[in-house]
Every structure is written in C-alpha cells, then in structure tokens.
Short mmCIF file of C-alpha atoms in Angstrom, two decimals:
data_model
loop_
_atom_site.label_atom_id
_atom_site.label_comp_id
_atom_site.label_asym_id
_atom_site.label_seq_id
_atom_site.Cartn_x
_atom_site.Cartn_y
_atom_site.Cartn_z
CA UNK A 260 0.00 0.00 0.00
CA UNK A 261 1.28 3.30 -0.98
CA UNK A 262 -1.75 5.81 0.00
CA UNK A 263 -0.66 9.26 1.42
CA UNK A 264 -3.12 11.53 3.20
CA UNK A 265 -2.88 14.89 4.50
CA UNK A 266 -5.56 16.31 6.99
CA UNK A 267 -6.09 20.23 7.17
CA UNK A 268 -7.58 20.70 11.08
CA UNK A 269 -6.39 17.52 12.00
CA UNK A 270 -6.75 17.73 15.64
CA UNK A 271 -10.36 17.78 15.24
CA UNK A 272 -12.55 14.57 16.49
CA UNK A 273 -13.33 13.53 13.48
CA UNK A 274 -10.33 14.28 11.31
CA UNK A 275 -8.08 12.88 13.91
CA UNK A 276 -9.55 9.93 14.22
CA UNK A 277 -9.80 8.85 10.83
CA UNK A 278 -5.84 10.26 10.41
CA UNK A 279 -5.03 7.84 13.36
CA UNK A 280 -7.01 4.82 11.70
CA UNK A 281 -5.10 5.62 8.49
CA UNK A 282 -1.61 5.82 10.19
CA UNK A 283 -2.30 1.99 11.19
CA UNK A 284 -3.83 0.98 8.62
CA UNK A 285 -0.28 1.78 6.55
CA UNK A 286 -1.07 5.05 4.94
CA UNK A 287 1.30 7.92 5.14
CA UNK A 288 -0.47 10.65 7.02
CA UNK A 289 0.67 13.61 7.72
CA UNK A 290 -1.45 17.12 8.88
CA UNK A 291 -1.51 20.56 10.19
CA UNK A 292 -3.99 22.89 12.60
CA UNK A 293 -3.90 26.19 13.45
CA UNK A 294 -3.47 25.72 17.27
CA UNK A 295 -3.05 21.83 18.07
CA UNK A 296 -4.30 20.79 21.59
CA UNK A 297 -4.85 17.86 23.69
CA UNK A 298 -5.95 14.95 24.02
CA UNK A 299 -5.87 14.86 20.11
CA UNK A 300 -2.48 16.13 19.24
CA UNK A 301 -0.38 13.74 21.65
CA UNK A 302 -3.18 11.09 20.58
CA UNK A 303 -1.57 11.49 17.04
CA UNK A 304 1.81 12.21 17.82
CA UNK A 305 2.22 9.02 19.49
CA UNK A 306 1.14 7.20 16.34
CA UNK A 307 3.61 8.99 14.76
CA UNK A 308 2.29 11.73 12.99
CA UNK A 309 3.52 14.85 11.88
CA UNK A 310 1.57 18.07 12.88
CA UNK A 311 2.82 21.34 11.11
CA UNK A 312 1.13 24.20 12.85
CA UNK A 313 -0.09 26.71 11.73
CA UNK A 314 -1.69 25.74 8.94
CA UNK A 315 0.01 27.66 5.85
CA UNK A 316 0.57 26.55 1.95
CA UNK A 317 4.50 25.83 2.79
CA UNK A 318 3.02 23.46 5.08
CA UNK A 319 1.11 21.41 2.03
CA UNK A 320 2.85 17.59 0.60
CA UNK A 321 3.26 16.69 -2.96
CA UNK A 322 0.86 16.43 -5.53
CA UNK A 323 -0.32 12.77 -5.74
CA UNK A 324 -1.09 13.31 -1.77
CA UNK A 325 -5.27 12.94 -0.86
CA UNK A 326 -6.10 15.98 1.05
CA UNK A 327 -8.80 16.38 3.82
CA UNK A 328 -10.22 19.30 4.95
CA UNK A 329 -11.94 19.85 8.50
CA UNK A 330 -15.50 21.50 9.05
CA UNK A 331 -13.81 24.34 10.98
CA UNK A 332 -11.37 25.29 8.07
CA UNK A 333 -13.07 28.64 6.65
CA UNK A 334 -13.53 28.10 2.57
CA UNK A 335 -11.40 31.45 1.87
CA UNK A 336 -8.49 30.38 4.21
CA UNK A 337 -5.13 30.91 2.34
CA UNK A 338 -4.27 27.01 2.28
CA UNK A 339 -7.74 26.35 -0.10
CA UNK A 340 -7.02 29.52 -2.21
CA UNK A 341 -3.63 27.85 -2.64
CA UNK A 342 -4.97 24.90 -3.47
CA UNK A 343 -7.16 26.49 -5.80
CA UNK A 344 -4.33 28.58 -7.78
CA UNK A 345 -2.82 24.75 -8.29
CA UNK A 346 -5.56 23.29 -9.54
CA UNK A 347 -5.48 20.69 -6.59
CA UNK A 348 -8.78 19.24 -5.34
CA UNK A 349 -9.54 18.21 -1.63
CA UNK A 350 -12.12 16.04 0.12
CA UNK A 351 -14.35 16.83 3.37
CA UNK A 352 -13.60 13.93 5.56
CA UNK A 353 -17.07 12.24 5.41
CA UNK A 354 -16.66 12.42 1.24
CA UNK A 355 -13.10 11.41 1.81
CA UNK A 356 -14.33 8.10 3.86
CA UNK A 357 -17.43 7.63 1.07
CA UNK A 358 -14.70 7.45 -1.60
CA UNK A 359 -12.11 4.90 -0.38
CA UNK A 360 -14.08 2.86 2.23
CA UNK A 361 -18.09 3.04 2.41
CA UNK A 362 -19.10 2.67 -1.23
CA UNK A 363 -18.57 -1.98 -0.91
CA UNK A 364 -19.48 -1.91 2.96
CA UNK A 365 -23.18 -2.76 4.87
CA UNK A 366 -22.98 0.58 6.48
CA UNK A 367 -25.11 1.82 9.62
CA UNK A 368 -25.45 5.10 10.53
CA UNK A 369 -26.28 6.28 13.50
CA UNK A 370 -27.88 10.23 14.23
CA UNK A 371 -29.35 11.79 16.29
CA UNK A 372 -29.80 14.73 18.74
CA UNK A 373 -27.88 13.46 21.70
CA UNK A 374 -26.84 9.97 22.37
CA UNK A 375 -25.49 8.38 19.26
CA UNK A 376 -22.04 8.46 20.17
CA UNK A 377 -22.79 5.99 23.16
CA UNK A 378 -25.20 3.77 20.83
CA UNK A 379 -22.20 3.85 18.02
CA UNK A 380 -19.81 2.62 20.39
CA UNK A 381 -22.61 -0.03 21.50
CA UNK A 382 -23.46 -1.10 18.33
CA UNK A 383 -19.13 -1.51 17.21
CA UNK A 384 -18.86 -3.63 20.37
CA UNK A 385 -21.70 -5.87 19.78
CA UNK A 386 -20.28 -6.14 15.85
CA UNK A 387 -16.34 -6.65 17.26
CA UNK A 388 -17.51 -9.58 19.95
CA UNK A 389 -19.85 -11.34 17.28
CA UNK A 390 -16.66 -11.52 15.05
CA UNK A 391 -17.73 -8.72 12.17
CA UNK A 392 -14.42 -6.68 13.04
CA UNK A 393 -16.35 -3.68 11.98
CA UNK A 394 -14.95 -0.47 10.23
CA UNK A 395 -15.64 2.29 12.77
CA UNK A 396 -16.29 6.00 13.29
CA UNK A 397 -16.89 7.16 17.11
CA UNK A 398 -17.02 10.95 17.70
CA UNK A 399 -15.59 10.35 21.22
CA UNK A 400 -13.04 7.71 22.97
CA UNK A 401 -15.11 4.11 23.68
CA UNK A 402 -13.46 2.58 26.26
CA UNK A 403 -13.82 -0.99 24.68
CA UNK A 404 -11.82 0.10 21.76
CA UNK A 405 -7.64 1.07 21.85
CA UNK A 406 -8.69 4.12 19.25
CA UNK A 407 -12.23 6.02 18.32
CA UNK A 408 -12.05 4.92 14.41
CA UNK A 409 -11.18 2.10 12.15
CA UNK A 410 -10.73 2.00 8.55
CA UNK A 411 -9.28 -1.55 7.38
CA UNK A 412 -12.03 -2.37 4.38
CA UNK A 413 -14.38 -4.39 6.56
CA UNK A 414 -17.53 -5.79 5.32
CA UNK A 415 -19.62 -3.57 8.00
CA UNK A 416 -18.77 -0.49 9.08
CA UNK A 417 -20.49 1.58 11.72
CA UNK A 418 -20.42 5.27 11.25
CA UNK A 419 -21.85 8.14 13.82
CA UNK A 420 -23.21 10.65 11.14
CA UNK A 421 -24.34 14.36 12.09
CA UNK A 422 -26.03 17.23 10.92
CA UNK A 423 -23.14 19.50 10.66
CA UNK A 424 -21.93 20.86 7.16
CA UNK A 425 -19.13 18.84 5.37
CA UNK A 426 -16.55 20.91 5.50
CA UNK A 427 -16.36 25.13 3.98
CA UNK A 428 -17.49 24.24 0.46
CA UNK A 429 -19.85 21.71 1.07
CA UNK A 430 -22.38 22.42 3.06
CA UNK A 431 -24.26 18.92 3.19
CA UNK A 432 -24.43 17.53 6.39
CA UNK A 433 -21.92 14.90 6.73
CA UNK A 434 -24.23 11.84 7.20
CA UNK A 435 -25.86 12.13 3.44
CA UNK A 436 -21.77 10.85 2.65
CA UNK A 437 -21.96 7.70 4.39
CA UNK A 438 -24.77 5.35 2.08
CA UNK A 439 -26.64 4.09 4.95
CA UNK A 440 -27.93 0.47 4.73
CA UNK A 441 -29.29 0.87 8.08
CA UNK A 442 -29.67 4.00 10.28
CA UNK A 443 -30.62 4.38 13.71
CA UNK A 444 -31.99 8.08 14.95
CA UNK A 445 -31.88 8.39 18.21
CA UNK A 446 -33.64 11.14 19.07
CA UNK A 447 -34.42 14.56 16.78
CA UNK A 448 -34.35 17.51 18.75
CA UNK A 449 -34.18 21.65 18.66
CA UNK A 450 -30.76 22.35 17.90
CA UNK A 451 -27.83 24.06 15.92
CA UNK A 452 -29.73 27.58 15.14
CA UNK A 453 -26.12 28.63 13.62
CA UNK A 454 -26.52 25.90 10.51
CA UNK A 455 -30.94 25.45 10.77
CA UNK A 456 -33.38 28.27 10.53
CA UNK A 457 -35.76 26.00 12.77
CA UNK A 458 -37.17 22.50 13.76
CA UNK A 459 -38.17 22.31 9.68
CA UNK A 460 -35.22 22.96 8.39
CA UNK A 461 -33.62 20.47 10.49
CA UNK A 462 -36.06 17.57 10.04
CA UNK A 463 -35.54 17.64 5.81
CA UNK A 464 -31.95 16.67 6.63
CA UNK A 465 -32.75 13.66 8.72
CA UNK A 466 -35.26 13.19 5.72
CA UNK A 467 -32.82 13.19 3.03
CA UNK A 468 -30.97 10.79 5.59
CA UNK A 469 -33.70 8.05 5.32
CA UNK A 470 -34.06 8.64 1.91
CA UNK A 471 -31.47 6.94 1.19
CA UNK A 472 -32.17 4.08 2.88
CA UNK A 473 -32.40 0.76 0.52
CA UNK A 474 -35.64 -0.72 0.08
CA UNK A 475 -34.04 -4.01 2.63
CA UNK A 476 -32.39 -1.47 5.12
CA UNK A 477 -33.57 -0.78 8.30
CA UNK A 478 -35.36 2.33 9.99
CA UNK A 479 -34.50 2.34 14.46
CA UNK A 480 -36.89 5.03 15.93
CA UNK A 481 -37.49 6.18 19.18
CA UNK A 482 -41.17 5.28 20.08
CA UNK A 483 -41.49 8.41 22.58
CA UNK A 484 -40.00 11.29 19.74
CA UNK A 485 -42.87 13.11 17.58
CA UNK A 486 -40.26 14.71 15.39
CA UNK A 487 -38.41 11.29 15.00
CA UNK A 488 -41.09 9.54 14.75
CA UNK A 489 -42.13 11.87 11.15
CA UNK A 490 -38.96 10.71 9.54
CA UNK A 491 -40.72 7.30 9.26
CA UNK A 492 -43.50 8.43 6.24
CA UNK A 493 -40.38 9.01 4.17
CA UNK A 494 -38.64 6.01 4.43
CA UNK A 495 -38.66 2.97 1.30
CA UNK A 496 -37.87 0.28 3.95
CA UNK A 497 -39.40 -1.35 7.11
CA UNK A 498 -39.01 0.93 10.32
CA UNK A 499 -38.45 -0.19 14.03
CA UNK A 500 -39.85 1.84 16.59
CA UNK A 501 -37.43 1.40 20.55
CA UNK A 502 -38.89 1.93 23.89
CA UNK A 503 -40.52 1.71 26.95
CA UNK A 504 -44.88 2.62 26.09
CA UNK A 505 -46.89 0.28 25.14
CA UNK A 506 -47.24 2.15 21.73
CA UNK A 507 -43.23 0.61 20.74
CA UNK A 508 -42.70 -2.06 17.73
CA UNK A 509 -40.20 -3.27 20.00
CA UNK A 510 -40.98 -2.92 23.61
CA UNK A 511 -37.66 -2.64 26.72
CA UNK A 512 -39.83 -4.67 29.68
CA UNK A 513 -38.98 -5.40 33.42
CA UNK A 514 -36.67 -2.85 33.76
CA UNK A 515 -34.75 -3.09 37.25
CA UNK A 516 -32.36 -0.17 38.12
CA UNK A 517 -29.77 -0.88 40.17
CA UNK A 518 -26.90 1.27 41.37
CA UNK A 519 -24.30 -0.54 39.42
CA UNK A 520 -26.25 -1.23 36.36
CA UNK A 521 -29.57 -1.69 34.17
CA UNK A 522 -30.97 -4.86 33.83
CA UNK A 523 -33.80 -5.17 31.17
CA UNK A 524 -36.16 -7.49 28.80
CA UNK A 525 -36.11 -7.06 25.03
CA UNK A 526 -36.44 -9.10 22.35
CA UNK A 527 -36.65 -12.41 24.50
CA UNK A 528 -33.40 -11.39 26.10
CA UNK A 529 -32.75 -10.14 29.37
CA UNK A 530 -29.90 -7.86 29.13
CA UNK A 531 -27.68 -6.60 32.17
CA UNK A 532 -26.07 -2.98 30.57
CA UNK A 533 -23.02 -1.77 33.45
CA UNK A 534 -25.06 1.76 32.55
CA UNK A 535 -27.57 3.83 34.46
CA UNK A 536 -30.32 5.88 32.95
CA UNK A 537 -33.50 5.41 30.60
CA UNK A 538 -31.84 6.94 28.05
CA UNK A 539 -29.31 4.09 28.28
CA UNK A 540 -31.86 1.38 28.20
CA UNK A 541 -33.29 2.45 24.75
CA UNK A 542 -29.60 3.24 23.48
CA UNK A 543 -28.54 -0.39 24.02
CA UNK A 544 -31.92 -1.91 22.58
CA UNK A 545 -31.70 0.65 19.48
CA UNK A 546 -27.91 -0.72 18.94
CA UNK A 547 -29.29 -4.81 19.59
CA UNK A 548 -32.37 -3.62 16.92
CA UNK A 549 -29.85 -2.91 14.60
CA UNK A 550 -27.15 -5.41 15.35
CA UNK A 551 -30.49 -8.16 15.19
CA UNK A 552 -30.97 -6.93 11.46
CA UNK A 553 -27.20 -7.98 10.27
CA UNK A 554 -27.40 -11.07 11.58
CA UNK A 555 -26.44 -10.49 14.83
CA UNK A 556 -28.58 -12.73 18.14
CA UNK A 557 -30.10 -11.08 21.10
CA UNK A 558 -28.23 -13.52 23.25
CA UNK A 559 -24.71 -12.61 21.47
CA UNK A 560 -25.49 -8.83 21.88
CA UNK A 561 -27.12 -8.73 25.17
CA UNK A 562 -23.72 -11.02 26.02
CA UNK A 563 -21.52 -8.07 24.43
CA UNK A 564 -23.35 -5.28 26.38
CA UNK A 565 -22.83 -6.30 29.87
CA UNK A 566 -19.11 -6.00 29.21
CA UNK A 567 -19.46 -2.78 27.32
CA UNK A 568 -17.12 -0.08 29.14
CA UNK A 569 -18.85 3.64 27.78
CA UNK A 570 -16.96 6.19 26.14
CA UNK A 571 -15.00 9.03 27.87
CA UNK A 572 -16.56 12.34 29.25
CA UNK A 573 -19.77 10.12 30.05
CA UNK A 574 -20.46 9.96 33.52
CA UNK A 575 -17.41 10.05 34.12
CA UNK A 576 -16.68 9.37 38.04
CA UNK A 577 -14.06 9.96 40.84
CA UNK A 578 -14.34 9.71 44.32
CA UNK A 579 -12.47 12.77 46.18
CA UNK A 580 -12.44 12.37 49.87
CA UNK A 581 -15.98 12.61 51.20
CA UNK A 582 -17.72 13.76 47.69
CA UNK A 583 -18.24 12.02 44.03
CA UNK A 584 -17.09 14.14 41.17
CA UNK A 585 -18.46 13.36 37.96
CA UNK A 586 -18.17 14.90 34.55
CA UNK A 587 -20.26 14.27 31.49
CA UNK A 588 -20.00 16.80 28.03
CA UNK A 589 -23.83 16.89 28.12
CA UNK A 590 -24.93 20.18 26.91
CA UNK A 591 -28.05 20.15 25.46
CA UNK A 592 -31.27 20.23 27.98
CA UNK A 593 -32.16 16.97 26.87
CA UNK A 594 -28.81 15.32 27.52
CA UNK A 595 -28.36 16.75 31.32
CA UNK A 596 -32.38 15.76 31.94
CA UNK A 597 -31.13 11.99 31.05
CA UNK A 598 -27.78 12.77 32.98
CA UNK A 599 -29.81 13.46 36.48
CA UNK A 600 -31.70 10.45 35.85
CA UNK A 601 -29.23 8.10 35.59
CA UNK A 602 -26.91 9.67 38.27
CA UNK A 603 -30.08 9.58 40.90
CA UNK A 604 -30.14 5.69 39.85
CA UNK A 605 -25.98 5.61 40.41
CA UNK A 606 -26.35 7.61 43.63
CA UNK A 607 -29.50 6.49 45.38
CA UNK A 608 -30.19 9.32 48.55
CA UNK A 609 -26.92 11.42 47.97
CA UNK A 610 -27.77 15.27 47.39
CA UNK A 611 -27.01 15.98 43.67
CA UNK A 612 -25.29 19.55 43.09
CA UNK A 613 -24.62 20.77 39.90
CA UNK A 614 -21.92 23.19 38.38
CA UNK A 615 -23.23 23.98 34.96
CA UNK A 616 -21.24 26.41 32.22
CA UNK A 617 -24.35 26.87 29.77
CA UNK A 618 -23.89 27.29 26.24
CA UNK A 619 -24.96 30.23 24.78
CA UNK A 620 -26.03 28.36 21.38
CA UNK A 621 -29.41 30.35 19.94
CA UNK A 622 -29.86 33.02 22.71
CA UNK A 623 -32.72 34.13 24.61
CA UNK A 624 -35.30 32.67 23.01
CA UNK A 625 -33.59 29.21 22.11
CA UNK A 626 -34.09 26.08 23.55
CA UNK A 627 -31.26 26.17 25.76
CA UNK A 628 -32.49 28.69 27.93
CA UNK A 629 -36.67 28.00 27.64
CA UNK A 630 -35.71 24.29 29.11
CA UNK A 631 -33.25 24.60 31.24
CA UNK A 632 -35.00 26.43 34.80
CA UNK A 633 -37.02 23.15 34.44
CA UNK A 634 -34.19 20.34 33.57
CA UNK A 635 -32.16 22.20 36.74
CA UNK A 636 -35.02 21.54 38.81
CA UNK A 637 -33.99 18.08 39.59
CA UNK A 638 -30.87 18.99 41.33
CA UNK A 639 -30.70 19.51 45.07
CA UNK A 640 -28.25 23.04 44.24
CA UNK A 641 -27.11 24.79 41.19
CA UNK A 642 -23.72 26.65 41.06
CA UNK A 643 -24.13 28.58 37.84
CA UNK A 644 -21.16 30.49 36.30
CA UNK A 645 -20.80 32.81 32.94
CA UNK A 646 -22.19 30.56 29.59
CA UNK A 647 -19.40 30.20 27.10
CA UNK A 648 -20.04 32.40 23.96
CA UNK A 649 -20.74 30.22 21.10
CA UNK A 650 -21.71 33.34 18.59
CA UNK A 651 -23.89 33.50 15.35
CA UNK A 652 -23.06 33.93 12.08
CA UNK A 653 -21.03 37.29 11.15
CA UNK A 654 -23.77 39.90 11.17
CA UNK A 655 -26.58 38.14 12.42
CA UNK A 656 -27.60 38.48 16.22
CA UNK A 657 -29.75 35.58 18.23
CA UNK A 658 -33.46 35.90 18.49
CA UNK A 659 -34.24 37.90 21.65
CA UNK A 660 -30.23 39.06 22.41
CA UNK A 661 -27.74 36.95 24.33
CA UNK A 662 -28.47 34.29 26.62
CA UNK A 663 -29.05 35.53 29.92
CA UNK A 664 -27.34 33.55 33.04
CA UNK A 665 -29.19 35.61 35.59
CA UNK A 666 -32.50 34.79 34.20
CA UNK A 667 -31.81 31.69 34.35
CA UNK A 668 -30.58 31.42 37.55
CA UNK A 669 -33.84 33.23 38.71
CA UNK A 670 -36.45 30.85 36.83
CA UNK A 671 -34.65 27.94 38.37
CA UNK A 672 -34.76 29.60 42.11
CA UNK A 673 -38.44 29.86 41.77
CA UNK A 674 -38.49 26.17 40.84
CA UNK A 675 -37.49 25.39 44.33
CA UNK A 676 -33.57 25.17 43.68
CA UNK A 677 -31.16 27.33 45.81
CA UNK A 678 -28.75 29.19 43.21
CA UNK A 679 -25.57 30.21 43.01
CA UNK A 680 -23.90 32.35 40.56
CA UNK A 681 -19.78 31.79 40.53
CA UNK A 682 -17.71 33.54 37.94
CA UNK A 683 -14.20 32.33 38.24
CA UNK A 684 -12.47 29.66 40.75
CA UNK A 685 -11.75 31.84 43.88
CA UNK A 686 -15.41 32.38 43.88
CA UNK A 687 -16.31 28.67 43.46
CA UNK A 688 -13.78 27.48 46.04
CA UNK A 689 -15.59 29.82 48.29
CA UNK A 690 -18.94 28.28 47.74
CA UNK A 691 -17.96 24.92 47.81
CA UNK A 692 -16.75 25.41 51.12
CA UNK A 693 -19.97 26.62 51.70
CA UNK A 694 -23.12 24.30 49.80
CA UNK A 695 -21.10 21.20 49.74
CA UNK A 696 -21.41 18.22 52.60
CA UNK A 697 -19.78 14.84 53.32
CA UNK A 698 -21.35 12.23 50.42
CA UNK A 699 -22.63 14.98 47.88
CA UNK A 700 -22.20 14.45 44.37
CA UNK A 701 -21.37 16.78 42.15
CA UNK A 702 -21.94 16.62 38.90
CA UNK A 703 -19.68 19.26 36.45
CA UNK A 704 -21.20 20.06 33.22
CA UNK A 705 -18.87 22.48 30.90
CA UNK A 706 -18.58 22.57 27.08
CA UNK A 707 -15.44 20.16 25.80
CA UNK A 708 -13.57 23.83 25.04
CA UNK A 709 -13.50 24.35 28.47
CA UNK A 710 -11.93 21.19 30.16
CA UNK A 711 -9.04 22.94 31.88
CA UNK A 712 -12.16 24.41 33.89
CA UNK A 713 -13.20 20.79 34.86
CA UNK A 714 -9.57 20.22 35.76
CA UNK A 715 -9.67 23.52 37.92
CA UNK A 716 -12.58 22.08 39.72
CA UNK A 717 -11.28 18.67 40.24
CA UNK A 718 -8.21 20.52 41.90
CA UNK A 719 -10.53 22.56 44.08
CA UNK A 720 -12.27 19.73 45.27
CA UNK A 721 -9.31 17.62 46.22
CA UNK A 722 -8.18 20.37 48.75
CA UNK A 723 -11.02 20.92 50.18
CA UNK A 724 -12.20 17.14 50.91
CA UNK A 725 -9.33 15.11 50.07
CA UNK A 726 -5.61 16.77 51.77
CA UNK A 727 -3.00 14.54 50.84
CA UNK A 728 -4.80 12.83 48.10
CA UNK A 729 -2.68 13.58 44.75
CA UNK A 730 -4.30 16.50 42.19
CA UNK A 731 -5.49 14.82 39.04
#
C-alpha cells in the first residue's frame, strides 16, 4: 500500500480519528492545525504523525497526496485559495471516507440529537464480539476500543453521522456521505440555530438521511419522539420503533435499576447494561435492533453489552475524599435531563449539586435557555457560572439578544432550587466550602472547550475534601 493523506484541522474529532485509523492501517499521514491541543495532538503524535502548525501553503505535501479538509477550516483560508491557484482538489472527511471505504461496505449510521455516540460505540462492540471486526467511526473515545475509528475495508462499518456541514465548500451535512444500509436516529431535537433556521429545516436533513435508505435497510426510531417519529412516512424500507410505552414495535420490559447497572427485557433477552439511565436502556436496545438486522442474536449482543465499558466524558466518576465528582459533556437540555436520571439511579439518597457552564447556542429565546430552569429543577443546588459564547453567524444576532445567566438562575430559584452564581475559581472554592457536605455528588457540566475548567474544579475539590490525596 502506498496511499498518502494529509488532513487540514487535524486535531479535530473527526479528522483525527480517521488520520489515526489511516496511520495503522499503513497510509502515510501527515497534517496541520492552526493551534493543536490535547488529548488529540499527543493522541496522534504518538502514532507517529507529523503536525505542522499553523496551517500555511508551505506546510502542504506533494501532488499525488489525498487531502482532507476539516469542518472548521473557513472556505477562503489561504491554504484552499492555494490549493485552488494549483488546480489541486480536496475532500471533506465524510466524502473522503465515502470514496475509499463506504461505497462496498453494509454501512449503519447512527444520528441523532444526543446519544449516538454511546449507541455507536454499542453497536461496534456488539459487531467486534460477534466476530464482524467492523470499520468504525466514534465521535468520542469508547473505552472498549484502543482508538475512536477504524478504517481496514471491513464488510460492515459503523459510522456516527451528524447534521453538521461537510466541510467550507460543502455544506451537506456529513451523514448524506456515508450510504446508509441501516440508520438508527436516536432522538431529533431543537438544535444548531447557527446551521438550521428552525425544527423544519432540520427535520428535511434527517429526511434526506432516510431517503437513502435501501428498500431491505432498516429504519430504528425512538417510540417516545414526535419529530423522529415523522422521519418514518419518508422512508422505502421497514421501520423499528425502541422503547418503553406500550405504543413501541419493539418494547424494553422489566426494567430493574440498580446502582451498578440496568438490567432489562427485550427481544426475549434479558440484558444486564453496566449503565444507568433510561436513556441508556433504549440506546442499548436501538444498537441490539440494529445489530439483530445484520445477523447479529439477542443472546450474542445482550452477552456483548454487559461488558461494554462507555466512552469518555460520560459519567465520568471519581471519588475525592468525602464527595463524588463526575463529569459528562452533556450540553443540550435533553442530555443533562437523562444525565440526572441516571446519576439519581448511580447515587440512590446522595444530594445531587450541579456546576453547569451553559452554552450560549441560539440566545434568549432558544431552547437552551426555555428548558433549562425546568431540567435544573432536579438537582438539590445549582452553582451557575458565565455561559461560554458560542456566537452567530457574522452579522446576524440571536433571536431575543444573548443568553441571559441571571435569568436563568432566577427561573430555576423559583423552581425550588437554591442558586448560586460563581464567575471564576476563587469564587467557586468559596462556595464549595460553603453548599457542599460529606457524600454529595457533584456533577460538572462544561462545554469540551472548556476542560481545563473541569480540571480547575477537580483541583478545588481535592483540597477541600481530600488533603494529601494527589491533584489529578
């Protein structure tokens, strides 16, 4: 083999790891970013590749060398228009993948609001242990798996497909590159105002999704999801709705939840997940749905899910002294809703405080800050600090101005919740010292951007309940 690849914004998820799966699979990869961080960068650099930073036309390999260009890569940037001026072409990574590995595979897709990265990871696992050694795409680190993608020309291959654009001159959302045989939605929900104008807009791309579904693919629904559930009416091939009401196609019975795990009937199988949370549940049954429709048993993948590990920056735990710290990158109102379910499960009678950074995705009148006051509610304490600016489109402004922290630090109050408002870590050190008690858990909910904040709060905690125990 003699393939040579070159990734502009390789540190990305996605670009980095399909550059990693490359690199093992023999290709010569090389890459450069503008400002290369961790985990990604030393995740590549120990598989040996090059990252040229910043990203600049000296920086660009030999013609005869495929190159890949991230999402976040504007179209004018002065590599393209390089590019351009030579007459050399350049893939999006998703088109990139369609061309050299997804055109002579059985291909399942999985989309969704929130969720899909944990039901792609479930749905690779239950593949790997039934012997399909499955391509793979995971936008996150599964903990069964050594590395989040693999590219090796497998007969299956298991992609997590979003709704983002391609990459600067194509704005098709990456998923419509991947020729579904089978796709699994997990849940469609109000989201990215900065690429939809609206819950419409957003539903025709799951549309155009399950439109190109095969007339013997395969349809997974939620059975609880209006929007979801309208994506069926389009599709050419029989559709499986997942869940708990008696309304389901395929129904999750006798549900026990236990501390430690999940244990569950579907399909004739009682399954024992190592998970907490509903939303867990119908994640695991969507991925044996699926799995069941490639020739896969209940029995094998019910076997493969009680040994299934998660994926990194889920529920993430650690004990520090007398308190539990766990982190999870849930953002979205939906996501943190599931989150306190599942953690009241893991934690049965422990108070449940919450340190939330909110996005600032859509404003005022967006979804982020209409649901939260009532998602929050189910915490025992809410330490609230500044939301991280994720701003519109040049020259556009959010529907009813800027998100607004103190609003909704006030709707949640009146819900019952004592609220906190803590800009910076001398003022959070100086509230844990005062909310926090002996067994609390708290739960730490910032946007991925921010993780040395997490690590800043980890550090906090360990002085205050843990002296002597080692900083993380």
């Amino acid at each position: 083999m003699n393939h040579s690849s070159h990734f502009i914004g390789i540190c990305g998820k996605g670009m980095g790891a399909i550059a990693g799966a490359l690199a093992r699979a023999g290709w010569k990869v090389t890459g450069c970013d503008t400002n290369p961080q961790p985990p990604m960068r030393d995740y590549l650099q120990g598989l040996g590749i090059t990252i040229c930073t910043p990203c600049e036309p000296a920086h660009l390999p030999p013609e005869g060398t495929e190159i890949v260009v991230g999402k976040r890569v504007p179209d004018d940037h002065s590599v393209l228009e390089h590019l351009r001026r030579a007459g050399r072409s350049w893939h999006s990574f998703p088109g990139f993948l369609a061309k050299h590995f997804l055109r002579h595979s059985r291909n399942t897709v999985v989309a969704g609001g929130v969720g899909k990265t944990t039901t792609t990871s479930m749905l690779a696992w239950i593949f790997e242990q039934a012997g399909l050694a499955p391509d793979y795409l995971i936008g996150g680190m599964p903990r069964c798996f050594a590395h989040p993608a693999r590219f090796e020309g497998s007969a299956h291959a298991v992609i997590e497909g979003d709704e983002y654009a391609s990459c600067g001159n194509d704005p098709r959302p990456k998923f419509l590159h991947y020729h579904p045989g089978l796709v699994v939605v997990t849940n469609l929900l109000e989201d990215h105002p900065d690429l939809y104008d609206g819950m419409e807009a957003l539903q025709r791309a799951f549309e155009e999704l399950v439109g190109l579904l095969p007339p013997d693919g395969l349809l997974v629904l939620p059975d609880d999801d209006r929007a979801a559930a309208g994506l069926a009416r389009v599709a050419a091939c029989p559709v499986a709705t997942i869940g708990f009401t008696a309304g389901a196609g395929w129904r999750i019975e006798k549900r026990e939840n236990r501390p430690d795990r999940s244990v569950f009937r579907f399909d004739g199988t009682t399954v024992h997940l190592p998970m907490c949370g509903g939303m867990n549940m119908r994640n695991a049954a969507m991925a044996m749905a699926a799995a069941r429709h490639c020739g896969v048993a209940p029995a094998l993948a019910a076997e493969a899910l009680a040994d299934f590990c998660g994926v990194l920056n889920r529920q993430d735990s650690r004990a520090i002294g007398t308190v539990e710290m766990v982190t999870d990158k849930a953002t979205h109102p939906h996501a943190v809703k599931a989150l306190i379910v599942s953690l009241r499960q893991r934690f049965p009678g422990r108070r449940l405080v919450c340190f939330l950074q909110p996005r600032a995705t859509g404003g005022r009148d967006w979804v982020y800050q209409r649901e939260f006051p009532g998602v929050l509610a189910g915490v025992d304490h809410l330490l609230v600090s500044a939301a991280y600016e994720h701003q519109p489109k040049a020259g556009q402004t959010w529907s009813g101005g800027s998100f607004d922290v103190c609003k909704l630090a006030a709707e949640t109050r009146r819900l019952g919740v004592p609220v906190d408002e803590a800009n910076g870590t001398a003022e959070l050190d100086i509230l844990f010292a005062r909310v926090l008690r002996p067994g609390d858990v708290v739960m730490v909910l910032v946007p991925e951007q921010a993780r040395a904040l997490t690590e800043d709060i980890a550090c906090l905690l360990v002085r205050q309940f843990a002296a002597g125990q080692d900083s993380p």
